[in-house]
XYZ file of N, CA and C in Angstrom:
837
model
N 0.842 -1.187 0.000
C 0.000 0.000 0.000
C 0.880 1.241 0.000
N 0.604 2.168 -0.916
C 1.399 3.382 -1.022
C 0.962 4.399 0.026
N 1.938 4.935 0.736
C 1.697 5.980 1.733
C 2.710 7.091 1.499
N 2.224 8.284 1.204
C 3.098 9.432 0.987
C 3.727 9.840 2.324
N 5.005 10.276 2.340
C 5.884 10.498 1.191
C 6.958 9.433 1.009
N 7.009 8.398 1.876
C 8.163 7.500 1.847
C 7.816 6.035 1.615
N 6.542 5.726 1.411
C 6.145 4.370 1.036
C 5.509 4.397 -0.348
N 6.221 4.923 -1.318
C 5.780 4.874 -2.715
C 6.439 3.645 -3.335
N 5.632 2.678 -3.738
C 6.130 1.334 -4.043
C 7.287 1.339 -5.036
N 7.106 1.968 -6.201
C 8.143 1.924 -7.224
C 9.421 2.620 -6.756
N 9.281 3.720 -6.030
C 10.456 4.446 -5.530
C 11.199 3.615 -4.495
N 10.455 3.002 -3.566
C 11.083 2.209 -2.512
C 11.756 0.961 -3.083
N 11.090 0.284 -3.991
C 11.652 -0.946 -4.553
C 12.901 -0.649 -5.387
N 12.878 0.452 -6.135
C 14.060 0.843 -6.897
C 15.221 1.175 -5.962
N 14.921 1.885 -4.867
C 15.959 2.202 -3.885
C 16.508 0.964 -3.203
N 15.648 -0.005 -2.955
C 16.084 -1.258 -2.323
C 17.083 -1.980 -3.220
N 16.795 -2.004 -4.535
C 17.705 -2.658 -5.473
C 19.055 -1.944 -5.517
N 19.035 -0.615 -5.448
C 20.286 0.146 -5.493
C 21.149 -0.129 -4.267
N 20.551 -0.038 -3.091
C 21.335 -0.197 -1.867
C 21.818 -1.630 -1.691
N 20.953 -2.603 -1.964
C 21.316 -4.002 -1.767
C 22.135 -4.557 -2.923
N 22.204 -3.794 -4.018
C 22.990 -4.171 -5.187
C 22.538 -5.510 -5.768
N 21.224 -5.594 -5.982
C 20.650 -6.819 -6.528
C 19.643 -6.462 -7.616
N 19.348 -7.417 -8.487
C 18.197 -7.314 -9.372
C 16.954 -7.663 -8.553
N 15.888 -6.907 -8.781
C 14.718 -7.030 -7.898
C 13.442 -6.924 -8.716
N 12.537 -7.880 -8.538
C 11.244 -7.879 -9.210
C 10.152 -7.754 -8.162
N 9.228 -6.812 -8.363
C 8.113 -6.640 -7.421
C 6.802 -6.629 -8.181
N 5.802 -7.313 -7.638
C 4.482 -7.375 -8.251
C 3.445 -7.004 -7.203
N 2.734 -5.928 -7.433
C 1.768 -5.406 -6.477
C 0.345 -5.661 -6.974
N -0.613 -5.625 -6.061
C -2.021 -5.635 -6.449
C -2.329 -4.330 -7.170
N -3.083 -4.366 -8.265
C -3.451 -3.156 -9.006
C -4.854 -2.734 -8.593
N -4.931 -1.957 -7.513
C -6.232 -1.470 -7.033
C -6.023 -0.094 -6.419
N -5.985 0.950 -7.263
C -5.638 2.297 -6.801
C -6.557 2.847 -5.722
N -7.811 2.409 -5.693
C -8.744 2.935 -4.695
C -8.252 2.691 -3.278
N -7.528 1.595 -3.084
C -6.954 1.292 -1.773
C -5.448 1.578 -1.740
N -4.960 2.296 -2.760
C -3.555 2.683 -2.882
C -2.633 1.484 -3.089
N -3.174 0.378 -3.608
C -2.360 -0.769 -3.992
C -2.010 -0.645 -5.473
N -0.789 -0.326 -5.798
C -0.349 -0.232 -7.185
C 1.160 -0.064 -7.207
N 1.726 -0.292 -8.377
C 3.157 -0.106 -8.565
C 3.916 -1.414 -8.601
N 4.292 -1.849 -9.799
C 5.077 -3.066 -9.982
C 6.236 -2.753 -10.912
N 7.322 -3.520 -10.799
C 8.437 -3.232 -11.675
C 9.577 -4.217 -11.574
N 10.567 -3.999 -12.433
C 11.808 -4.776 -12.454
C 12.947 -3.780 -12.310
N 13.802 -3.982 -11.324
C 14.814 -2.995 -10.963
C 16.187 -3.658 -10.863
N 17.220 -2.842 -11.026
C 18.589 -3.315 -10.894
C 19.383 -2.289 -10.108
N 20.620 -2.612 -9.707
C 21.433 -1.629 -8.982
C 21.675 -0.344 -9.766
N 21.624 -0.423 -11.082
C 21.869 0.766 -11.904
C 20.613 1.578 -12.157
N 19.451 1.065 -11.753
C 18.219 1.822 -11.943
C 17.063 0.947 -12.370
N 16.030 1.601 -12.900
C 14.808 0.899 -13.280
C 14.954 0.261 -14.654
N 14.410 -0.953 -14.793
C 14.428 -1.653 -16.076
C 13.062 -1.648 -16.734
N 12.019 -1.539 -15.949
C 10.654 -1.484 -16.460
C 9.699 -1.429 -15.286
N 8.570 -0.699 -15.450
C 7.636 -0.598 -14.328
C 6.268 -0.158 -14.833
N 5.261 -0.288 -13.974
C 3.938 0.268 -14.195
C 3.476 0.932 -12.902
N 2.853 2.099 -13.039
C 2.326 2.836 -11.880
C 1.110 3.628 -12.349
N 0.042 2.903 -12.679
C -1.176 3.502 -13.225
C -2.151 3.777 -12.093
N -2.373 5.067 -11.803
C -3.209 5.449 -10.676
C -4.685 5.582 -11.030
N -5.055 5.317 -12.278
C -6.435 5.536 -12.708
C -7.123 4.285 -13.244
N -6.471 3.135 -13.173
C -7.058 1.922 -13.743
C -6.839 0.734 -12.808
N -7.802 -0.180 -12.807
C -7.662 -1.421 -12.039
C -7.134 -2.553 -12.898
N -6.829 -2.265 -14.153
C -6.297 -3.275 -15.068
C -4.791 -3.396 -14.895
N -4.330 -4.593 -14.696
C -2.909 -4.827 -14.539
C -2.150 -4.732 -15.853
N -0.849 -4.750 -15.768
C -0.009 -4.656 -16.959
C 1.196 -5.564 -16.802
N 1.531 -6.263 -17.861
C 2.706 -7.120 -17.864
C 3.952 -6.274 -18.112
N 4.950 -6.428 -17.266
C 6.205 -5.705 -17.407
C 7.290 -6.688 -17.821
N 7.988 -6.385 -18.901
C 9.054 -7.243 -19.420
C 10.322 -6.413 -19.547
N 11.433 -6.969 -19.115
C 12.707 -6.253 -19.220
C 13.836 -7.254 -19.363
N 14.898 -6.811 -19.988
C 16.109 -7.618 -20.081
C 16.941 -7.328 -18.846
N 17.154 -8.350 -18.040
C 17.818 -8.173 -16.752
C 19.303 -8.498 -16.878
N 20.179 -7.571 -16.491
C 21.612 -7.840 -16.607
C 22.090 -8.821 -15.540
N 23.138 -9.532 -15.856
C 23.762 -10.413 -14.882
C 24.443 -9.568 -13.822
N 24.105 -9.812 -12.572
C 24.653 -9.022 -11.472
C 25.698 -9.874 -10.755
N 26.868 -10.009 -11.380
C 27.888 -10.922 -10.861
C 28.833 -10.270 -9.873
N 28.785 -8.941 -9.766
C 29.766 -8.235 -8.932
C 29.136 -7.634 -7.682
N 28.156 -8.309 -7.158
C 27.517 -7.808 -5.953
C 28.501 -7.822 -4.789
N 28.534 -6.704 -4.064
C 29.346 -6.607 -2.855
C 28.465 -6.205 -1.694
N 28.898 -6.504 -0.494
C 28.112 -6.184 0.694
C 28.072 -4.680 0.913
N 26.906 -4.131 1.357
C 26.832 -2.706 1.657
C 27.447 -2.348 2.996
N 28.003 -3.303 3.697
C 28.576 -3.034 5.009
C 29.830 -2.173 4.912
N 29.912 -1.145 5.763
C 31.085 -0.301 5.895
C 31.203 0.099 7.360
N 32.389 0.458 7.837
C 32.501 0.984 9.197
C 31.720 2.287 9.323
N 31.126 2.558 10.484
C 30.419 3.821 10.673
C 31.341 5.007 10.423
N 30.807 6.040 9.778
C 31.605 7.218 9.464
C 31.755 8.122 10.677
N 32.833 8.866 10.711
C 33.084 9.817 11.783
C 32.508 11.170 11.391
N 31.213 11.371 11.680
C 30.557 12.614 11.329
C 29.808 13.150 12.536
N 29.380 14.410 12.415
C 28.715 15.072 13.528
C 27.350 14.446 13.787
N 27.043 14.200 15.057
C 25.730 13.721 15.446
C 25.238 14.556 16.612
N 23.951 14.339 16.985
C 23.320 15.086 18.069
C 23.410 16.592 17.837
N 23.334 17.004 16.564
C 23.307 18.413 16.223
C 21.995 19.009 16.727
N 22.050 20.137 17.416
C 20.867 20.777 17.968
C 20.354 21.808 16.971
N 19.184 21.567 16.402
C 18.604 22.478 15.421
C 17.667 23.460 16.115
N 17.595 24.644 15.564
C 16.665 25.649 16.055
C 15.429 25.693 15.154
N 14.352 26.255 15.684
C 13.135 26.475 14.910
C 12.520 25.170 14.424
N 12.584 24.127 15.250
C 12.046 22.835 14.849
C 10.554 22.735 15.171
N 9.894 21.788 14.532
C 8.502 21.474 14.831
C 8.287 19.992 14.566
N 7.187 19.449 15.056
C 6.874 18.030 14.893
C 5.631 17.858 14.028
N 5.610 16.776 13.250
C 4.458 16.436 12.432
C 4.443 14.938 12.231
N 3.248 14.346 12.242
C 3.130 12.895 12.096
C 3.029 12.485 10.639
N 3.744 11.419 10.296
C 3.657 10.789 8.993
C 3.476 9.295 9.213
N 2.359 8.757 8.764
C 2.033 7.337 8.931
C 2.163 6.930 10.406
N 1.705 7.832 11.269
C 1.648 7.647 12.718
C 3.023 7.703 13.395
N 4.061 8.099 12.672
C 5.387 8.313 13.259
C 5.609 9.819 13.427
N 6.086 10.230 14.589
C 6.307 11.647 14.862
C 7.702 12.047 14.397
N 7.752 12.824 13.330
C 9.007 13.321 12.772
C 9.352 14.667 13.389
N 10.651 14.915 13.519
C 11.156 16.229 13.902
C 11.582 16.949 12.629
N 11.085 18.180 12.435
C 11.338 18.919 11.204
C 12.008 20.260 11.492
N 12.720 20.743 10.488
C 13.216 22.101 10.457
C 12.786 22.689 9.115
N 12.244 23.925 9.091
C 11.773 24.492 7.829
C 12.911 24.727 6.837
N 12.592 24.576 5.547
C 13.501 24.958 4.477
C 13.194 26.419 4.148
N 14.110 27.312 4.491
C 13.867 28.743 4.363
C 14.789 29.358 3.318
N 14.288 30.366 2.628
C 15.095 31.092 1.669
C 15.237 30.384 0.340
N 15.947 31.036 -0.565
C 16.166 30.481 -1.890
C 17.323 29.498 -1.937
N 18.189 29.522 -0.930
C 19.302 28.583 -0.859
C 19.710 28.441 0.597
N 20.407 27.351 0.903
C 20.828 27.165 2.277
C 21.460 25.813 2.524
N 21.829 25.605 3.778
C 22.457 24.383 4.258
C 21.922 24.154 5.665
N 21.053 23.169 5.846
C 20.389 22.965 7.128
C 20.564 21.526 7.591
N 20.374 21.304 8.891
C 20.534 19.973 9.485
C 19.478 19.762 10.565
N 19.146 18.498 10.795
C 18.282 18.126 11.899
C 18.653 16.705 12.318
N 18.652 16.444 13.620
C 19.069 15.138 14.137
C 18.057 14.601 15.139
N 18.013 13.287 15.236
C 17.281 12.593 16.288
C 18.204 11.529 16.838
N 18.770 11.802 18.027
C 19.776 10.899 18.565
C 20.996 10.897 17.672
N 21.395 9.719 17.227
C 22.585 9.592 16.380
C 22.255 9.530 14.895
N 20.999 9.775 14.526
C 20.616 9.862 13.123
C 20.530 11.330 12.737
N 21.356 11.753 11.781
C 21.409 13.152 11.370
C 21.155 13.290 9.877
N 20.432 14.353 9.524
C 20.070 14.629 8.135
C 20.559 16.029 7.770
N 21.158 16.146 6.599
C 21.720 17.421 6.145
C 21.197 17.701 4.735
N 20.868 18.962 4.476
C 20.353 19.350 3.167
C 21.048 20.612 2.679
N 21.587 20.526 1.468
C 22.065 21.709 0.748
C 21.121 21.901 -0.436
N 20.688 23.153 -0.692
C 19.675 23.360 -1.723
C 19.733 24.766 -2.313
N 19.236 24.870 -3.519
C 18.853 26.134 -4.133
C 17.523 25.882 -4.824
N 16.645 26.885 -4.839
C 15.329 26.693 -5.441
C 14.835 27.972 -6.097
N 13.778 27.826 -6.886
C 13.315 28.930 -7.716
C 12.528 29.973 -6.948
N 11.802 29.559 -5.906
C 10.970 30.485 -5.150
C 10.675 29.905 -3.776
N 9.996 30.680 -2.958
C 9.664 30.256 -1.592
C 8.152 30.210 -1.384
N 7.387 30.001 -2.444
C 5.928 30.050 -2.361
C 5.334 28.832 -1.663
N 6.055 27.729 -1.643
C 5.550 26.498 -1.033
C 6.417 26.106 0.159
N 5.780 25.500 1.160
C 6.475 25.188 2.408
C 7.080 23.789 2.343
N 8.398 23.738 2.390
C 9.127 22.475 2.473
C 9.824 22.388 3.823
N 10.118 21.156 4.238
C 10.818 20.958 5.505
C 11.740 19.754 5.397
N 12.791 19.775 6.196
C 13.725 18.650 6.325
C 13.382 17.918 7.610
N 13.111 16.615 7.508
C 12.662 15.857 8.667
C 13.524 14.655 8.977
N 13.410 14.197 10.236
C 14.134 13.020 10.693
C 13.229 12.203 11.605
N 13.349 10.879 11.486
C 12.680 9.962 12.418
C 13.657 8.859 12.779
N 13.709 8.540 14.055
C 14.605 7.499 14.556
C 13.884 6.763 15.670
N 13.224 5.648 15.305
C 12.474 4.942 16.338
C 11.676 3.781 15.782
N 10.907 3.164 16.679
C 10.083 2.020 16.312
C 8.800 2.484 15.636
N 8.476 1.862 14.524
C 7.207 2.102 13.835
C 6.223 1.023 14.284
N 4.955 1.424 14.583
C 4.005 0.470 15.139
C 2.762 0.265 14.271
N 2.419 1.205 13.396
C 1.178 1.110 12.649
C 1.298 0.061 11.539
N 0.374 -0.901 11.528
C 0.336 -1.970 10.523
C 1.663 -2.724 10.440
N 2.242 -3.017 11.573
C 3.525 -3.708 11.635
C 4.409 -3.048 12.672
N 5.414 -3.777 13.127
C 6.306 -3.281 14.170
C 7.748 -3.506 13.726
N 8.444 -2.411 13.409
C 9.816 -2.497 12.924
C 10.496 -1.153 13.137
N 11.835 -1.172 13.153
C 12.606 0.023 13.492
C 13.021 0.766 12.223
N 12.777 2.081 12.217
C 13.082 2.928 11.074
C 14.031 4.056 11.443
N 14.869 4.436 10.500
C 15.677 5.648 10.557
C 15.474 6.360 9.224
N 14.904 7.563 9.260
C 14.467 8.222 8.031
C 14.963 9.664 7.982
N 15.487 10.053 6.830
C 15.743 11.456 6.500
C 14.891 11.796 5.284
N 14.233 12.958 5.300
C 13.437 13.307 4.139
C 13.280 14.811 3.975
N 13.265 15.221 2.724
C 12.850 16.553 2.309
C 11.449 16.394 1.763
N 10.492 17.170 2.278
C 9.106 16.964 1.899
C 8.372 18.296 1.834
N 7.425 18.381 0.923
C 6.532 19.532 0.891
C 5.382 19.285 1.846
N 5.089 20.256 2.700
C 4.013 20.148 3.680
C 2.766 20.862 3.169
N 1.594 20.388 3.599
C 0.333 20.974 3.144
C 0.136 22.385 3.654
N 0.705 22.699 4.808
C 0.639 24.045 5.369
C 1.885 24.264 6.205
N 2.130 25.503 6.570
C 3.346 25.846 7.291
C 3.414 25.126 8.628
N 4.485 24.360 8.826
C 4.803 23.712 10.091
C 3.788 22.648 10.507
N 3.043 22.078 9.562
C 2.118 20.998 9.886
C 1.689 20.271 8.612
N 1.048 19.115 8.808
C 0.512 18.324 7.689
C 1.580 17.959 6.664
N 2.728 17.490 7.152
C 3.809 17.115 6.236
C 3.634 15.714 5.678
N 2.593 15.015 6.068
C 2.316 13.700 5.518
C 1.131 13.691 4.582
N 0.668 14.876 4.181
C -0.477 14.975 3.283
C -0.009 15.084 1.839
N -0.483 14.196 0.994
C -0.083 14.212 -0.416
C -0.729 15.388 -1.127
N 0.082 16.135 -1.877
C -0.395 17.292 -2.641
C -0.133 17.005 -4.123
N -0.964 16.165 -4.686
C -0.673 15.612 -5.999
C -0.816 16.655 -7.109
N 0.243 16.759 -7.933
C 0.254 17.600 -9.134
C -0.008 19.073 -8.853
N 0.355 19.557 -7.679
C 0.148 20.972 -7.364
C 1.451 21.720 -7.121
N 2.574 21.031 -7.146
C 3.853 21.656 -6.824
C 4.380 22.466 -8.003
N 4.808 23.706 -7.708
C 5.363 24.569 -8.746
C 6.829 24.917 -8.496
N 7.297 24.752 -7.276
C 8.680 25.101 -6.942
C 9.658 24.151 -7.618
N 10.692 24.703 -8.220
C 11.753 23.899 -8.820
C 13.004 23.989 -7.961
N 13.532 22.847 -7.575
C 14.813 22.820 -6.869
C 15.901 22.771 -7.938
N 16.607 23.882 -8.093
C 17.675 23.937 -9.090
C 18.848 23.055 -8.692
N 18.979 22.814 -7.379
C 19.934 21.814 -6.900
C 19.502 21.357 -5.519
N 19.766 20.094 -5.221
C 19.498 19.565 -3.885
C 20.478 18.436 -3.596
N 20.854 18.343 -2.328
C 21.761 17.294 -1.871
C 21.361 16.910 -0.457
N 20.758 15.737 -0.330
C 20.308 15.217 0.961
C 21.268 14.142 1.434
N 21.831 14.320 2.624
C 22.762 13.348 3.194
C 22.217 12.857 4.529
N 22.235 11.558 4.716
C 21.796 10.969 5.971
C 22.889 10.130 6.587
N 23.137 10.325 7.870
C 24.075 9.477 8.615
C 23.259 8.571 9.524
N 23.382 7.269 9.310
C 22.525 6.282 9.974
C 23.342 5.368 10.876
N 22.627 4.532 11.593
C 23.248 3.494 12.409
C 23.226 2.145 11.706
N 22.864 2.145 10.435
C 22.744 0.929 9.645
C 23.087 1.259 8.197
N 23.658 0.338 7.452
C 23.928 0.592 6.028
C 22.714 0.376 5.135
N 21.591 -0.094 5.701
C 20.441 -0.460 4.884
C 19.467 0.704 4.759
N 19.917 1.762 4.088
C 19.092 2.942 3.828
C 18.800 3.009 2.340
N 17.530 3.215 1.993
C 17.086 3.103 0.609
C 16.662 4.468 0.075
N 17.227 4.907 -1.065
C 16.951 6.244 -1.601
C 15.669 6.287 -2.425
N 14.930 7.402 -2.302
C 13.725 7.620 -3.079
C 13.633 9.098 -3.465
N 13.251 9.364 -4.702
C 12.922 10.713 -5.143
C 11.544 10.635 -5.789
N 10.577 11.377 -5.231
C 9.180 11.275 -5.652
C 8.754 12.584 -6.310
N 8.139 12.475 -7.476
C 7.695 13.636 -8.235
C 6.306 14.082 -7.774
N 5.842 15.261 -8.191
C 4.534 15.756 -7.751
C 3.351 14.873 -8.132
N 3.491 14.010 -9.152
C 2.402 13.103 -9.509
C 2.450 11.809 -8.709
N 3.258 11.785 -7.644
C 3.399 10.659 -6.720
C 4.076 9.464 -7.359
N 4.745 9.677 -8.474
C 5.563 8.634 -9.074
C 7.017 8.907 -8.714
N 7.910 8.036 -9.121
C 9.305 8.252 -8.786
C 10.070 8.743 -9.994
N 11.196 9.408 -9.740
C 12.041 9.889 -10.821
C 13.376 9.158 -10.776
N 14.094 9.197 -11.889
C 15.324 8.413 -11.989
C 16.573 9.247 -12.235
N 16.418 10.504 -12.660
C 17.597 11.293 -13.043
C 18.174 12.048 -11.845
N 18.772 11.275 -10.931
C 19.450 11.817 -9.764
C 20.597 10.882 -9.415
N 21.515 11.381 -8.606
C 22.705 10.611 -8.239
C 22.596 10.089 -6.818
N 23.160 8.909 -6.609
C 23.145 8.282 -5.286
C 24.555 7.826 -4.940
N 25.048 8.292 -3.808
C 26.371 7.894 -3.327
C 26.185 7.086 -2.054
N 26.679 5.861 -2.066
C 26.530 4.941 -0.940
C 27.888 4.756 -0.270
N 28.033 5.322 0.910
C 29.262 5.168 1.690
C 28.993 4.394 2.973
N 28.149 3.366 2.858
C 27.863 2.535 4.007
C 26.841 3.167 4.925
N 27.311 3.732 6.027
C 26.414 4.335 7.007
C 26.058 5.769 6.648
N 26.621 6.290 5.590
C 26.300 7.631 5.099
C 25.837 7.519 3.653
N 24.625 8.037 3.365
C 24.066 7.997 2.018
C 23.771 9.425 1.564
N 23.922 9.662 0.253
C 23.666 10.985 -0.294
C 22.875 10.872 -1.596
N 21.793 11.659 -1.694
C 21.022 11.809 -2.924
C 21.215 13.243 -3.408
N 21.493 13.417 -4.687
C 21.636 14.764 -5.220
C 21.061 14.834 -6.624
N 20.582 16.020 -6.994
C 20.016 16.224 -8.318
C 19.818 17.701 -8.572
N 19.205 17.994 -9.703
C 19.022 19.399 -10.060
C 17.830 19.560 -10.987
N 17.294 20.801 -10.957
C 16.220 21.221 -11.854
C 15.026 20.274 -11.824
N 14.481 20.081 -10.608
C 13.353 19.183 -10.443
C 12.280 19.808 -9.548
N 11.013 19.592 -9.940
C 9.910 19.820 -9.017
C 9.775 18.559 -8.170
N 9.737 18.716 -6.860
C 9.819 17.576 -5.955
C 8.618 17.509 -5.016
N 8.117 16.296 -4.800
C 7.194 16.050 -3.698
C 7.979 15.641 -2.456
N 8.995 14.778 -2.655
C 9.824 14.357 -1.522
C 11.123 13.751 -2.018
N 12.135 13.840 -1.183
C 13.413 13.140 -1.361
C 13.661 12.402 -0.056
N 13.897 11.095 -0.129
C 13.859 10.269 1.077
C 15.054 9.328 1.153
N 15.608 9.190 2.338
C 16.510 8.095 2.697
C 15.828 7.338 3.831
N 15.295 6.150 3.532
C 14.569 5.379 4.540
C 15.375 4.136 4.903
N 15.822 4.080 6.145
C 16.692 2.992 6.603
C 15.928 2.025 7.497
N 16.247 0.770 7.329
C 15.729 -0.278 8.208
C 16.848 -0.762 9.102
N 16.678 -0.585 10.411
C 17.655 -1.066 11.384
C 17.159 -2.407 11.920
N 17.561 -3.468 11.245
C 17.057 -4.796 11.578
C 17.504 -5.252 12.967
N 18.636 -4.758 13.438
C 19.133 -5.161 14.749
C 18.228 -4.688 15.882
N 17.430 -3.652 15.622
C 16.545 -3.116 16.659
C 15.101 -3.567 16.493
N 14.838 -4.398 15.486
C 13.488 -4.947 15.321
C 13.144 -5.861 16.494
N 11.875 -5.861 16.922
C 11.484 -6.831 17.951
C 11.486 -8.229 17.384
N 11.806 -9.202 18.203
C 11.751 -10.586 17.743
C 10.300 -10.997 17.587
N 10.033 -11.936 16.671
C 8.663 -12.377 16.453
C 8.049 -12.977 17.716
N 8.859 -13.621 18.530
C 8.318 -14.272 19.728
C 7.875 -13.254 20.772
N 8.397 -12.014 20.675
C 8.036 -10.998 21.660
C 7.093 -9.943 21.094
N 6.667 -10.111 19.841
C 5.835 -9.097 19.205
C 4.376 -9.478 19.299
N 3.545 -8.582 18.750
C 2.102 -8.796 18.807
C 1.649 -9.869 17.829
N 2.544 -10.420 17.010
C 2.155 -11.443 16.031
C 2.751 -12.797 16.407
N 3.011 -12.992 17.709
C 3.684 -14.223 18.093
C 2.773 -15.441 18.005
N 1.501 -15.231 17.666
C 0.631 -16.387 17.470
C 0.904 -17.045 16.131
N 1.642 -16.367 15.250
C 1.976 -16.935 13.948
C 3.334 -17.605 14.054
N 3.489 -18.852 13.647
C 4.687 -19.617 13.943
C 5.981 -19.073 13.369
N 5.976 -18.470 12.181
C 7.223 -17.972 11.626
C 6.942 -16.841 10.651
N 8.017 -16.153 10.238
C 7.853 -14.968 9.403
C 7.265 -15.295 8.039
N 7.597 -16.471 7.485
C 7.054 -16.850 6.184
C 5.532 -16.987 6.259
N 5.042 -17.633 7.346
C 3.598 -17.764 7.533
C 2.952 -16.397 7.702
N 3.628 -15.498 8.410
C 3.090 -14.147 8.623
C 2.941 -13.411 7.293
N 3.940 -13.533 6.429
C 3.876 -12.877 5.132
C 2.736 -13.451 4.301
N 2.581 -14.790 4.337
C 1.505 -15.405 3.564
C 0.138 -14.960 4.073
N -0.042 -14.934 5.393
C -1.317 -14.519 5.973
C -1.604 -13.059 5.633
N -0.592 -12.172 5.749
C -0.779 -10.759 5.447
C -1.169 -10.563 3.992
N -0.508 -11.291 3.082
C -0.813 -11.177 1.662
C -2.239 -11.625 1.369
N -2.664 -12.712 1.995
C -4.028 -13.201 1.793
C -5.055 -12.190 2.287
N -4.791 -11.577 3.441
C -5.710 -10.584 3.980
C -5.816 -9.372 3.063
N -4.684 -8.917 2.519
C -4.720 -7.777 1.604
C -5.494 -8.118 0.343
N -5.282 -9.328 -0.194
C -5.974 -9.749 -1.403
C -7.475 -9.859 -1.154
N -7.871 -10.440 -0.015
C -9.291 -10.557 0.310
C -9.939 -9.188 0.471
N -9.216 -8.251 1.065
C -9.742 -6.895 1.217
C -9.980 -6.244 -0.133
N -9.007 -6.373 -1.030
C -9.141 -5.794 -2.368
C -10.300 -6.434 -3.133
N -10.436 -7.767 -3.042
C -11.531 -8.455 -3.728
C -12.879 -8.028 -3.178
N -12.946 -7.848 -1.858
C -14.208 -7.423 -1.244
C -14.595 -6.028 -1.704
N -13.609 -5.134 -1.805
C -13.892 -3.777 -2.261
C -14.353 -3.782 -3.722
N -13.708 -4.606 -4.548
C -14.118 -4.697 -5.952
C -15.529 -5.248 -6.081
N -15.874 -6.278 -5.254
C -17.221 -6.850 -5.284
C -18.259 -5.840 -4.834
N -17.952 -5.098 -3.788
C -18.895 -4.096 -3.286
C -19.132 -3.000 -4.317
N -18.057 -2.615 -5.026
C -18.174 -1.605 -6.059
C -19.055 -2.098 -7.209
N -18.907 -3.395 -7.567
C -19.725 -3.974 -8.644
C -21.183 -4.043 -8.251
N -21.480 -4.434 -7.002
C -22.863 -4.536 -6.525
C -23.516 -3.168 -6.473
N -22.775 -2.168 -5.999
C -23.305 -0.806 -5.898
C -23.635 -0.243 -7.279
N -22.843 -0.668 -8.283
C -23.078 -0.163 -9.637
C -24.357 -0.773 -10.234
């Protein structure tokens, strides 16, 4: 299920392939009414083919020539020696998918700003065309609980619906500000951070650069209208064990995935049936 600004399926899956340095195939349910959509074939070098149709329930076959990925290396690197626990001024909080992010406003036509949560720090260098729309640099470092329980470390540049609030509200196809340059850097406690750049139509873009230095990741680009730029990290070492979580009635993770998939499919089928009956 797609959730703005950092759970956009095609953007997340493409970022996963880049960071993990693998070829990756994802197939989603095509039911935009419930925000289920976005399938594709991805490689470490970028997208090979995808579909992200927000106006149709008809699926599409995606075919691509997949390169041999024989030179895969581990993303593990020693933690970098960079500044952490930076104290930002003029911060505010806003919830995204039930996680409370700490934000600092993006002010002026250009700048260099930072915001940290514990040992997770986010830095942004930018220039932009105007200041008519409210953007903010945010950070989250903690356990996520809604529709699953897992540990996240997130850095993101995002457009907010209003000044200092509603930074998780999608503003589809309304963005006019152009970032003539942007560079988002995140310092994490894990090397498993996945890059995403989301356009105003809630799709992902590909013409940007990604530098992976292990525990430090950088996304940079230029001349783009942006909905969000995201580094979303999964800290697997801090995840709760299945035996201690709220899903411990399910014997193993494979069974949990199968049960979750069946429930999502049944929900989508029920919605489609109800729509047909109402018609």
